[in-house]
Amino acid sequence: MALMEEEVVRRRGWLTQQQFLDLLSAANLIPGPNSTELAIHIGYERRGWAGLLVAGTCFIVPAMLIVMAFAGAYVRFGTLPALTGVLYGVKPVIVAVVMQALWSLGQSALKTWPLRLVAAAALILSLLGANELLLLFAAGLTTGLLRWPTLAHKTVPPALFKLVGAVAALALLPLLVGLGAGAAPTGAATPLGLLPLGLAFVKIGSVLYGSGYVLLAFLDADLVQRFHWLTQGQLLDAVVVGQVTPGPVFTTATFVGYVLQGWRGALVATAGIFLPAFVFVALSIQLVAQLRQSPLAGAFLDGLNAASWALMAAVSLTLARTALLDLPTVALALGSALLLLRYKVNSAWLVLGGAALGYGLHQTGVL
């Protein structure tokens, strides 16, 4: 998301900071991979329905192909290629990129002291483990209540009722389809085929909120405990590849599909887990536009933006703890920040440079 903000807001000027924040909040409110949904939203803003399809597909396909290559090596050799060095060099660069995006987005999302206080409270609660969906709604409700006394016409717009009802239904959907993570019954193995594989990932993509670690819990509940298609070891390897390769973490599904059913399984699993994102974005596009037209709903959306900023900040702090391990990684993060802020170097080159540097240090035995 930080890379997208740099590219489409500051470098290309396709969106304003406010438009980007509104789309970020919309992506946070629906199930599925937030970064993919944000890319789909941006595509629609630029070129309508064709842009929606092109942006989403182009965001997913490169990552899918990279993961398929790793999965092919895994199936053939039984182990993962060495990724320690690459991660060592990339993570500090990403810390710098995210911090830059937070500073830039904060100027739009946190324009007033009430919004700054809402963001601070959301950041603290997020770090303490509060549910992200509850945080978003609590922030929106707070800013809406603060705005209420100043309204000339004290009415709640229909778009706000639609938003609350739709998200509540989506949040309850896991219980309705029996996909509560960790609650899967054990039993005989379910027959494996392309159709059951695709449907399993469509269900997960339709109900999953949260990070890649939440994805791990859902995959374990269904693919390991319920269907007995994977072992715990295979699942952990799949999540590792999804985490360390470029693109959305949901490409974990690509790895799983390849391990189970070869390249056809990889394509089916990838299509299954990402298809709901396209559907949910398409259904929510007009709702976001309607929210901005109402003063009360606009205040609610401002609160969502502040909480979305806080969620992004919480992730960046967690990443910083795992990335800044020693003097070289701290120096790499500071150097990347200098190149980003002072010399406006494209962050993609910095990420590639960090990966090459980390890999080189690993291969020479320095790490």
mmCIF file of C-alpha atoms in Angstrom:
data_model
loop_
_atom_site.group_PDB
_atom_site.id
_atom_site.type_symbol
_atom_site.label_atom_id
_atom_site.label_comp_id
_atom_site.label_asym_id
_atom_site.label_seq_id
_atom_site.Cartn_x
_atom_site.Cartn_y
_atom_site.Cartn_z
ATOM 1 C CA MET A 1 0.000 0.000 0.000
ATOM 2 C CA ALA A 2 2.889 2.349 0.761
ATOM 3 C CA LEU A 3 4.374 1.605 -2.660
ATOM 4 C CA MET A 4 1.005 2.334 -4.296
ATOM 5 C CA GLU A 5 0.676 5.631 -2.428
ATOM 6 C CA GLU A 6 4.095 6.709 -3.636
ATOM 7 C CA GLU A 7 3.391 5.684 -7.223
ATOM 8 C CA VAL A 8 -0.183 6.874 -7.804
ATOM 9 C CA VAL A 9 -0.346 9.901 -5.482
ATOM 10 C CA ARG A 10 3.079 11.524 -5.283
ATOM 11 C CA ARG A 11 4.845 10.268 -8.402
ATOM 12 C CA ARG A 12 2.037 10.136 -10.992
ATOM 13 C CA GLY A 13 -0.629 12.361 -9.420
ATOM 14 C CA TRP A 14 -3.468 10.020 -10.410
ATOM 15 C CA LEU A 15 -5.239 10.452 -7.067
ATOM 16 C CA THR A 16 -5.274 13.033 -4.284
ATOM 17 C CA GLN A 17 -4.300 12.039 -0.750
ATOM 18 C CA GLN A 18 -7.978 12.235 0.262
ATOM 19 C CA GLN A 19 -9.105 9.974 -2.572
ATOM 20 C CA PHE A 20 -6.390 7.459 -1.727
ATOM 21 C CA LEU A 21 -7.395 7.431 1.948
ATOM 22 C CA ASP A 22 -11.070 6.935 1.091
ATOM 23 C CA LEU A 23 -10.189 3.947 -1.082
ATOM 24 C CA LEU A 24 -7.871 2.573 1.616
ATOM 25 C CA SER A 25 -10.695 2.721 4.157
ATOM 26 C CA ALA A 26 -13.066 1.045 1.716
ATOM 27 C CA ALA A 27 -10.556 -1.767 1.218
ATOM 28 C CA ASN A 28 -10.201 -2.195 4.981
ATOM 29 C CA LEU A 29 -13.950 -2.614 5.413
ATOM 30 C CA ILE A 30 -14.426 -5.611 3.118
ATOM 31 C CA PRO A 31 -13.030 -9.140 3.458
ATOM 32 C CA GLY A 32 -10.070 -10.229 1.416
ATOM 33 C CA PRO A 33 -6.569 -8.968 0.606
ATOM 34 C CA ASN A 34 -6.575 -5.227 1.331
ATOM 35 C CA SER A 35 -3.667 -4.374 -0.969
ATOM 36 C CA THR A 36 -5.304 -6.150 -3.922
ATOM 37 C CA GLU A 37 -8.629 -4.451 -3.231
ATOM 38 C CA LEU A 38 -6.901 -1.083 -3.068
ATOM 39 C CA ALA A 39 -5.281 -1.736 -6.453
ATOM 40 C CA ILE A 40 -8.681 -2.708 -7.884
ATOM 41 C CA HIS A 41 -10.244 0.477 -6.500
ATOM 42 C CA ILE A 42 -7.461 2.588 -8.022
ATOM 43 C CA GLY A 43 -7.973 0.898 -11.377
ATOM 44 C CA TYR A 44 -11.683 1.773 -11.308
ATOM 45 C CA GLU A 45 -10.952 5.395 -10.365
ATOM 46 C CA ARG A 46 -8.635 5.725 -13.356
ATOM 47 C CA ARG A 47 -10.407 3.775 -16.113
ATOM 48 C CA GLY A 48 -13.739 2.456 -14.903
ATOM 49 C CA TRP A 49 -14.651 -1.223 -15.149
ATOM 50 C CA ALA A 50 -11.856 -2.025 -17.595
ATOM 51 C CA GLY A 51 -9.364 -0.382 -15.229
ATOM 52 C CA LEU A 52 -10.775 -2.418 -12.343
ATOM 53 C CA LEU A 53 -10.028 -5.675 -14.160
ATOM 54 C CA VAL A 54 -6.644 -4.598 -15.534
ATOM 55 C CA ALA A 55 -5.311 -3.185 -12.244
ATOM 56 C CA GLY A 56 -6.403 -6.187 -10.179
ATOM 57 C CA THR A 57 -5.074 -8.720 -12.674
ATOM 58 C CA CYS A 58 -1.740 -6.950 -13.157
ATOM 59 C CA PHE A 59 -1.303 -6.702 -9.388
ATOM 60 C CA ILE A 60 -1.899 -10.436 -8.877
ATOM 61 C CA VAL A 61 -0.305 -12.160 -11.882
ATOM 62 C CA PRO A 62 3.408 -11.304 -11.343
ATOM 63 C CA ALA A 63 3.249 -12.483 -7.733
ATOM 64 C CA MET A 64 1.392 -15.627 -8.782
ATOM 65 C CA LEU A 65 4.085 -16.510 -11.346
ATOM 66 C CA ILE A 66 6.887 -15.962 -8.821
ATOM 67 C CA VAL A 67 5.130 -18.159 -6.247
ATOM 68 C CA MET A 68 4.516 -20.843 -8.888
ATOM 69 C CA ALA A 69 8.263 -20.904 -9.577
ATOM 70 C CA PHE A 70 8.980 -21.408 -5.882
ATOM 71 C CA ALA A 71 6.281 -24.073 -5.671
ATOM 72 C CA GLY A 72 7.813 -25.912 -8.650
ATOM 73 C CA ALA A 73 11.197 -25.965 -6.907
ATOM 74 C CA TYR A 74 9.534 -27.078 -3.683
ATOM 75 C CA VAL A 75 7.699 -29.985 -5.337
ATOM 76 C CA ARG A 76 10.868 -31.063 -7.123
ATOM 77 C CA PHE A 77 13.429 -30.700 -4.336
ATOM 78 C CA GLY A 78 11.271 -30.822 -1.194
ATOM 79 C CA THR A 79 12.727 -27.601 0.276
ATOM 80 C CA LEU A 80 12.473 -23.852 -0.213
ATOM 81 C CA PRO A 81 15.229 -21.811 -1.893
ATOM 82 C CA ALA A 82 17.298 -19.751 0.548
ATOM 83 C CA LEU A 83 15.392 -16.535 1.271
ATOM 84 C CA THR A 84 17.028 -15.387 4.501
ATOM 85 C CA GLY A 85 19.416 -12.963 2.859
ATOM 86 C CA VAL A 86 16.780 -11.435 0.598
ATOM 87 C CA LEU A 87 14.499 -10.758 3.563
ATOM 88 C CA TYR A 88 17.389 -9.298 5.555
ATOM 89 C CA GLY A 89 17.940 -6.646 2.907
ATOM 90 C CA VAL A 90 14.355 -5.946 1.838
ATOM 91 C CA LYS A 91 12.676 -5.430 5.221
ATOM 92 C CA PRO A 92 14.660 -2.320 6.279
ATOM 93 C CA VAL A 93 13.905 -0.707 2.908
ATOM 94 C CA ILE A 94 10.195 -1.416 3.311
ATOM 95 C CA VAL A 95 10.288 0.149 6.793
ATOM 96 C CA ALA A 96 11.566 3.382 5.212
ATOM 97 C CA VAL A 97 8.957 3.262 2.417
ATOM 98 C CA VAL A 98 6.081 2.703 4.859
ATOM 99 C CA MET A 99 7.257 5.465 7.206
ATOM 100 C CA GLN A 100 7.380 7.888 4.282
ATOM 101 C CA ALA A 101 3.849 6.905 3.257
ATOM 102 C CA LEU A 102 2.600 7.287 6.832
ATOM 103 C CA TRP A 103 4.008 10.810 7.012
ATOM 104 C CA SER A 104 2.452 11.732 3.684
ATOM 105 C CA LEU A 105 -0.950 10.160 4.375
ATOM 106 C CA GLY A 106 -1.037 11.554 7.899
ATOM 107 C CA GLN A 107 -1.121 15.084 6.537
ATOM 108 C CA SER A 108 -4.493 14.317 4.945
ATOM 109 C CA ALA A 109 -5.921 11.768 7.378
ATOM 110 C CA LEU A 110 -5.028 13.601 10.605
ATOM 111 C CA LYS A 111 -5.906 17.203 9.778
ATOM 112 C CA THR A 112 -7.542 18.015 13.134
ATOM 113 C CA TRP A 113 -6.756 17.252 16.757
ATOM 114 C CA PRO A 114 -9.849 15.034 17.231
ATOM 115 C CA LEU A 115 -8.737 12.900 14.267
ATOM 116 C CA ARG A 116 -5.192 12.706 15.698
ATOM 117 C CA LEU A 117 -6.564 11.563 19.048
ATOM 118 C CA VAL A 118 -8.779 8.960 17.355
ATOM 119 C CA ALA A 119 -5.768 7.677 15.399
ATOM 120 C CA ALA A 120 -3.603 7.527 18.533
ATOM 121 C CA ALA A 121 -6.261 5.548 20.415
ATOM 122 C CA ALA A 122 -6.725 3.196 17.444
ATOM 123 C CA LEU A 123 -2.953 2.677 17.196
ATOM 124 C CA ILE A 124 -2.670 1.753 20.881
ATOM 125 C CA LEU A 125 -5.655 -0.598 20.732
ATOM 126 C CA SER A 126 -4.362 -2.205 17.540
ATOM 127 C CA LEU A 127 -0.987 -2.893 19.159
ATOM 128 C CA LEU A 128 -2.874 -4.446 22.090
ATOM 129 C CA GLY A 129 -4.623 -6.842 19.699
ATOM 130 C CA ALA A 130 -8.066 -5.264 19.234
ATOM 131 C CA ASN A 131 -10.182 -6.451 16.304
ATOM 132 C CA GLU A 132 -9.471 -4.250 13.291
ATOM 133 C CA LEU A 133 -13.094 -4.140 12.102
ATOM 134 C CA LEU A 134 -14.302 -2.988 15.524
ATOM 135 C CA LEU A 135 -11.567 -0.349 15.581
ATOM 136 C CA LEU A 136 -12.639 1.022 12.206
ATOM 137 C CA PHE A 137 -16.283 1.287 13.213
ATOM 138 C CA ALA A 138 -15.505 2.737 16.640
ATOM 139 C CA ALA A 139 -13.367 5.436 15.020
ATOM 140 C CA GLY A 140 -16.067 6.237 12.457
ATOM 141 C CA LEU A 141 -18.758 6.340 15.131
ATOM 142 C CA THR A 142 -16.661 8.662 17.306
ATOM 143 C CA THR A 143 -16.044 11.194 14.554
ATOM 144 C CA GLY A 144 -19.677 10.952 13.441
ATOM 145 C CA LEU A 145 -20.897 11.739 16.976
ATOM 146 C CA LEU A 146 -18.494 14.667 17.213
ATOM 147 C CA ARG A 147 -19.865 16.055 13.953
ATOM 148 C CA TRP A 148 -23.542 15.486 14.835
ATOM 149 C CA PRO A 149 -24.109 18.675 16.941
ATOM 150 C CA THR A 150 -22.842 20.884 14.091
ATOM 151 C CA LEU A 151 -25.199 19.474 11.440
ATOM 152 C CA ALA A 152 -27.973 21.707 10.117
ATOM 153 C CA HIS A 153 -30.125 18.680 9.247
ATOM 154 C CA LYS A 154 -29.721 15.875 11.763
ATOM 155 C CA THR A 155 -30.488 12.843 9.585
ATOM 156 C CA VAL A 156 -28.548 9.646 9.010
ATOM 157 C CA PRO A 157 -27.964 9.057 5.274
ATOM 158 C CA PRO A 158 -29.117 5.730 3.783
ATOM 159 C CA ALA A 159 -25.551 5.036 2.560
ATOM 160 C CA LEU A 160 -24.375 4.807 6.179
ATOM 161 C CA PHE A 161 -27.076 2.265 7.047
ATOM 162 C CA LYS A 162 -26.118 0.261 3.947
ATOM 163 C CA LEU A 163 -22.454 0.311 4.944
ATOM 164 C CA VAL A 164 -23.069 -0.849 8.517
ATOM 165 C CA GLY A 165 -25.485 -3.557 7.416
ATOM 166 C CA ALA A 166 -23.261 -4.875 4.630
ATOM 167 C CA VAL A 167 -20.121 -5.057 6.754
ATOM 168 C CA ALA A 168 -22.018 -6.641 9.665
ATOM 169 C CA ALA A 169 -23.308 -9.330 7.313
ATOM 170 C CA LEU A 170 -19.820 -9.961 5.931
ATOM 171 C CA ALA A 171 -18.353 -10.140 9.430
ATOM 172 C CA LEU A 172 -20.921 -12.791 10.415
ATOM 173 C CA LEU A 173 -20.489 -14.789 7.205
ATOM 174 C CA PRO A 174 -17.692 -17.034 8.591
ATOM 175 C CA LEU A 175 -20.070 -18.324 11.256
ATOM 176 C CA LEU A 176 -22.821 -18.959 8.728
ATOM 177 C CA VAL A 177 -20.610 -21.033 6.411
ATOM 178 C CA GLY A 178 -18.760 -22.812 9.204
ATOM 179 C CA LEU A 179 -15.379 -21.224 8.544
ATOM 180 C CA GLY A 180 -14.500 -20.129 12.045
ATOM 181 C CA ALA A 181 -10.732 -20.595 12.242
ATOM 182 C CA GLY A 182 -9.719 -23.345 14.589
ATOM 183 C CA ALA A 183 -13.234 -24.774 14.852
ATOM 184 C CA ALA A 184 -13.105 -27.283 12.059
ATOM 185 C CA PRO A 185 -14.087 -30.840 12.861
ATOM 186 C CA THR A 186 -11.707 -33.641 12.038
ATOM 187 C CA GLY A 187 -12.684 -36.717 10.090
ATOM 188 C CA ALA A 188 -12.048 -38.604 6.892
ATOM 189 C CA ALA A 189 -10.147 -36.843 4.125
ATOM 190 C CA THR A 190 -12.300 -34.968 1.600
ATOM 191 C CA PRO A 191 -11.767 -36.012 -2.052
ATOM 192 C CA LEU A 192 -9.435 -33.554 -3.768
ATOM 193 C CA GLY A 193 -10.206 -32.087 -7.186
ATOM 194 C CA LEU A 194 -10.041 -28.750 -8.972
ATOM 195 C CA LEU A 195 -13.666 -27.838 -8.168
ATOM 196 C CA PRO A 196 -13.472 -28.558 -4.399
ATOM 197 C CA LEU A 197 -10.108 -26.780 -4.299
ATOM 198 C CA GLY A 198 -11.509 -23.695 -6.021
ATOM 199 C CA LEU A 199 -14.613 -23.581 -3.844
ATOM 200 C CA ALA A 200 -12.541 -23.891 -0.664
ATOM 201 C CA PHE A 201 -10.515 -20.828 -1.621
ATOM 202 C CA VAL A 202 -13.577 -18.868 -2.765
ATOM 203 C CA LYS A 203 -15.064 -19.363 0.711
ATOM 204 C CA ILE A 204 -11.860 -18.268 2.444
ATOM 205 C CA GLY A 205 -11.468 -15.227 0.200
ATOM 206 C CA SER A 206 -15.083 -14.258 0.926
ATOM 207 C CA VAL A 207 -14.851 -14.187 4.709
ATOM 208 C CA LEU A 208 -11.263 -13.456 5.701
ATOM 209 C CA TYR A 209 -10.418 -10.244 7.514
ATOM 210 C CA GLY A 210 -6.933 -9.511 8.822
ATOM 211 C CA SER A 211 -3.322 -10.337 8.124
ATOM 212 C CA GLY A 212 -1.476 -13.305 6.690
ATOM 213 C CA TYR A 213 -1.442 -14.854 10.147
ATOM 214 C CA VAL A 214 -5.243 -14.942 10.115
ATOM 215 C CA LEU A 215 -5.018 -16.587 6.697
ATOM 216 C CA LEU A 216 -2.796 -19.247 8.263
ATOM 217 C CA ALA A 217 -5.493 -20.037 10.833
ATOM 218 C CA PHE A 218 -8.194 -20.388 8.171
ATOM 219 C CA LEU A 219 -6.038 -22.560 5.925
ATOM 220 C CA ASP A 220 -5.143 -24.778 8.849
ATOM 221 C CA ALA A 221 -8.809 -25.144 9.831
ATOM 222 C CA ASP A 222 -9.926 -26.186 6.351
ATOM 223 C CA LEU A 223 -7.053 -27.680 4.377
ATOM 224 C CA VAL A 224 -5.277 -29.449 7.239
ATOM 225 C CA GLN A 225 -7.843 -30.224 9.928
ATOM 226 C CA ARG A 226 -11.075 -30.573 7.923
ATOM 227 C CA PHE A 227 -10.109 -31.765 4.436
ATOM 228 C CA HIS A 228 -6.702 -33.351 5.251
ATOM 229 C CA TRP A 229 -5.237 -32.135 1.968
ATOM 230 C CA LEU A 230 -2.054 -30.669 3.496
ATOM 231 C CA THR A 231 0.296 -31.395 6.370
ATOM 232 C CA GLN A 232 1.173 -28.730 8.923
ATOM 233 C CA GLY A 233 4.695 -28.554 7.514
ATOM 234 C CA GLN A 234 3.472 -27.958 3.962
ATOM 235 C CA LEU A 235 1.085 -25.255 5.160
ATOM 236 C CA LEU A 236 3.832 -23.394 7.033
ATOM 237 C CA ASP A 237 6.086 -23.560 3.979
ATOM 238 C CA ALA A 238 3.242 -22.153 1.860
ATOM 239 C CA VAL A 239 2.720 -19.218 4.243
ATOM 240 C CA VAL A 240 6.466 -18.485 4.303
ATOM 241 C CA VAL A 241 6.532 -18.229 0.503
ATOM 242 C CA GLY A 242 3.411 -16.045 0.511
ATOM 243 C CA GLN A 243 5.008 -13.731 3.066
ATOM 244 C CA VAL A 244 8.429 -13.306 1.482
ATOM 245 C CA THR A 245 7.588 -13.046 -2.217
ATOM 246 C CA PRO A 246 6.417 -9.767 -3.805
ATOM 247 C CA GLY A 247 2.708 -9.057 -4.037
ATOM 248 C CA PRO A 248 -0.250 -9.981 -1.820
ATOM 249 C CA VAL A 249 0.145 -12.586 0.927
ATOM 250 C CA PHE A 250 -2.916 -14.341 -0.494
ATOM 251 C CA THR A 251 -0.655 -15.841 -3.180
ATOM 252 C CA THR A 252 -0.109 -18.466 -0.491
ATOM 253 C CA ALA A 253 -3.102 -20.045 -2.259
ATOM 254 C CA THR A 254 -1.028 -20.315 -5.444
ATOM 255 C CA PHE A 255 1.615 -22.343 -3.618
ATOM 256 C CA VAL A 256 -0.978 -24.613 -2.003
ATOM 257 C CA GLY A 257 -2.776 -25.178 -5.310
ATOM 258 C CA TYR A 258 0.471 -26.085 -7.084
ATOM 259 C CA VAL A 259 1.516 -28.521 -4.350
ATOM 260 C CA LEU A 260 -1.887 -30.230 -4.486
ATOM 261 C CA GLN A 261 -2.811 -30.156 -8.189
ATOM 262 C CA GLY A 262 0.124 -28.783 -10.181
ATOM 263 C CA TRP A 263 -0.134 -25.656 -12.342
ATOM 264 C CA ARG A 264 -3.880 -26.139 -12.873
ATOM 265 C CA GLY A 265 -4.411 -26.238 -9.131
ATOM 266 C CA ALA A 266 -2.285 -23.095 -8.756
ATOM 267 C CA LEU A 267 -4.447 -21.196 -11.243
ATOM 268 C CA VAL A 268 -7.731 -22.439 -9.731
ATOM 269 C CA ALA A 269 -6.698 -21.683 -6.139
ATOM 270 C CA THR A 270 -5.439 -18.209 -7.086
ATOM 271 C CA ALA A 271 -8.617 -17.381 -9.007
ATOM 272 C CA GLY A 272 -10.748 -18.710 -6.137
ATOM 273 C CA ILE A 273 -9.176 -16.680 -3.344
ATOM 274 C CA PHE A 274 -8.989 -13.406 -5.320
ATOM 275 C CA LEU A 275 -12.363 -13.537 -7.120
ATOM 276 C CA PRO A 276 -14.360 -12.288 -4.089
ATOM 277 C CA ALA A 277 -12.118 -9.199 -3.909
ATOM 278 C CA PHE A 278 -13.205 -8.112 -7.395
ATOM 279 C CA VAL A 279 -16.857 -8.735 -6.511
ATOM 280 C CA PHE A 280 -16.753 -6.869 -3.182
ATOM 281 C CA VAL A 281 -14.948 -3.872 -4.677
ATOM 282 C CA ALA A 282 -17.435 -3.697 -7.552
ATOM 283 C CA LEU A 283 -20.338 -3.725 -5.068
ATOM 284 C CA SER A 284 -18.800 -1.086 -2.765
ATOM 285 C CA ILE A 285 -17.707 1.504 -5.362
ATOM 286 C CA GLN A 286 -20.923 3.519 -5.418
ATOM 287 C CA LEU A 287 -21.280 3.271 -1.647
ATOM 288 C CA VAL A 288 -17.966 5.076 -1.059
ATOM 289 C CA ALA A 289 -19.002 7.879 -3.430
ATOM 290 C CA GLN A 290 -22.343 8.264 -1.619
ATOM 291 C CA LEU A 291 -20.634 8.455 1.776
ATOM 292 C CA ARG A 292 -18.570 11.484 0.714
ATOM 293 C CA GLN A 293 -21.714 13.364 -0.365
ATOM 294 C CA SER A 294 -23.188 13.447 3.168
ATOM 295 C CA PRO A 295 -21.574 15.593 5.924
ATOM 296 C CA LEU A 296 -22.320 12.978 8.593
ATOM 297 C CA ALA A 297 -21.181 10.037 6.474
ATOM 298 C CA GLY A 298 -18.138 12.076 5.419
ATOM 299 C CA ALA A 299 -17.231 12.536 9.088
ATOM 300 C CA PHE A 300 -17.694 8.794 9.599
ATOM 301 C CA LEU A 301 -15.349 8.180 6.649
ATOM 302 C CA ASP A 302 -12.803 10.608 8.127
ATOM 303 C CA GLY A 303 -12.786 8.464 11.270
ATOM 304 C CA LEU A 304 -12.300 5.331 9.186
ATOM 305 C CA ASN A 305 -9.355 7.023 7.451
ATOM 306 C CA ALA A 306 -7.756 7.919 10.776
ATOM 307 C CA ALA A 307 -8.157 4.327 11.996
ATOM 308 C CA SER A 308 -6.823 2.957 8.696
ATOM 309 C CA TRP A 309 -3.743 5.143 9.155
ATOM 310 C CA ALA A 310 -3.362 3.721 12.674
ATOM 311 C CA LEU A 311 -3.642 0.123 11.428
ATOM 312 C CA MET A 312 -0.946 0.828 8.848
ATOM 313 C CA ALA A 313 1.248 2.413 11.550
ATOM 314 C CA ALA A 314 0.799 -0.633 13.806
ATOM 315 C CA VAL A 315 1.928 -2.951 11.005
ATOM 316 C CA SER A 316 4.944 -0.726 10.332
ATOM 317 C CA LEU A 317 5.998 -0.818 13.998
ATOM 318 C CA THR A 318 5.734 -4.607 14.025
ATOM 319 C CA LEU A 319 7.756 -4.774 10.829
ATOM 320 C CA ALA A 320 10.394 -2.440 12.263
ATOM 321 C CA ARG A 321 10.890 -4.732 15.253
ATOM 322 C CA THR A 322 11.593 -7.671 12.953
ATOM 323 C CA ALA A 323 13.589 -5.727 10.343
ATOM 324 C CA LEU A 324 15.969 -3.470 12.301
ATOM 325 C CA LEU A 325 18.092 -6.186 13.859
ATOM 326 C CA ASP A 326 21.575 -4.670 13.854
ATOM 327 C CA LEU A 327 23.692 -1.752 12.658
ATOM 328 C CA PRO A 328 23.647 -2.721 8.933
ATOM 329 C CA THR A 329 19.841 -2.962 8.817
ATOM 330 C CA VAL A 330 19.434 0.345 10.670
ATOM 331 C CA ALA A 331 21.895 1.964 8.260
ATOM 332 C CA LEU A 332 20.024 0.486 5.282
ATOM 333 C CA ALA A 333 16.705 1.858 6.570
ATOM 334 C CA LEU A 334 18.155 5.331 7.194
ATOM 335 C CA GLY A 335 19.911 5.352 3.824
ATOM 336 C CA SER A 336 16.711 4.330 2.067
ATOM 337 C CA ALA A 337 14.778 7.068 3.859
ATOM 338 C CA LEU A 338 17.364 9.649 2.739
ATOM 339 C CA LEU A 339 17.198 8.496 -0.885
ATOM 340 C CA LEU A 340 13.386 8.542 -0.804
ATOM 341 C CA LEU A 341 12.940 11.931 0.836
ATOM 342 C CA ARG A 342 15.897 13.904 -0.501
ATOM 343 C CA TYR A 343 16.582 12.423 -3.922
ATOM 344 C CA LYS A 344 13.112 10.981 -4.739
ATOM 345 C CA VAL A 345 14.568 7.614 -5.806
ATOM 346 C CA ASN A 346 11.886 5.183 -6.958
ATOM 347 C CA SER A 347 11.168 2.793 -4.089
ATOM 348 C CA ALA A 348 11.070 -0.214 -6.438
ATOM 349 C CA TRP A 349 14.785 0.260 -7.154
ATOM 350 C CA LEU A 350 15.511 0.539 -3.446
ATOM 351 C CA VAL A 351 13.659 -2.720 -2.743
ATOM 352 C CA LEU A 352 15.604 -4.504 -5.493
ATOM 353 C CA GLY A 353 18.848 -3.024 -4.213
ATOM 354 C CA GLY A 354 18.101 -4.151 -0.657
ATOM 355 C CA ALA A 355 17.279 -7.659 -1.886
ATOM 356 C CA ALA A 356 20.528 -7.859 -3.884
ATOM 357 C CA LEU A 357 22.585 -6.553 -0.982
ATOM 358 C CA GLY A 358 21.009 -8.967 1.515
ATOM 359 C CA TYR A 359 21.396 -11.925 -0.842
ATOM 360 C CA GLY A 360 25.041 -11.028 -1.480
ATOM 361 C CA LEU A 361 25.803 -10.798 2.238
ATOM 362 C CA HIS A 362 24.132 -14.159 2.789
ATOM 363 C CA GLN A 363 26.006 -15.857 -0.043
ATOM 364 C CA THR A 364 29.381 -14.525 1.149
ATOM 365 C CA GLY A 365 28.740 -15.853 4.657
ATOM 366 C CA VAL A 366 28.572 -12.451 6.352
ATOM 367 C CA LEU A 367 25.079 -13.202 7.733
#
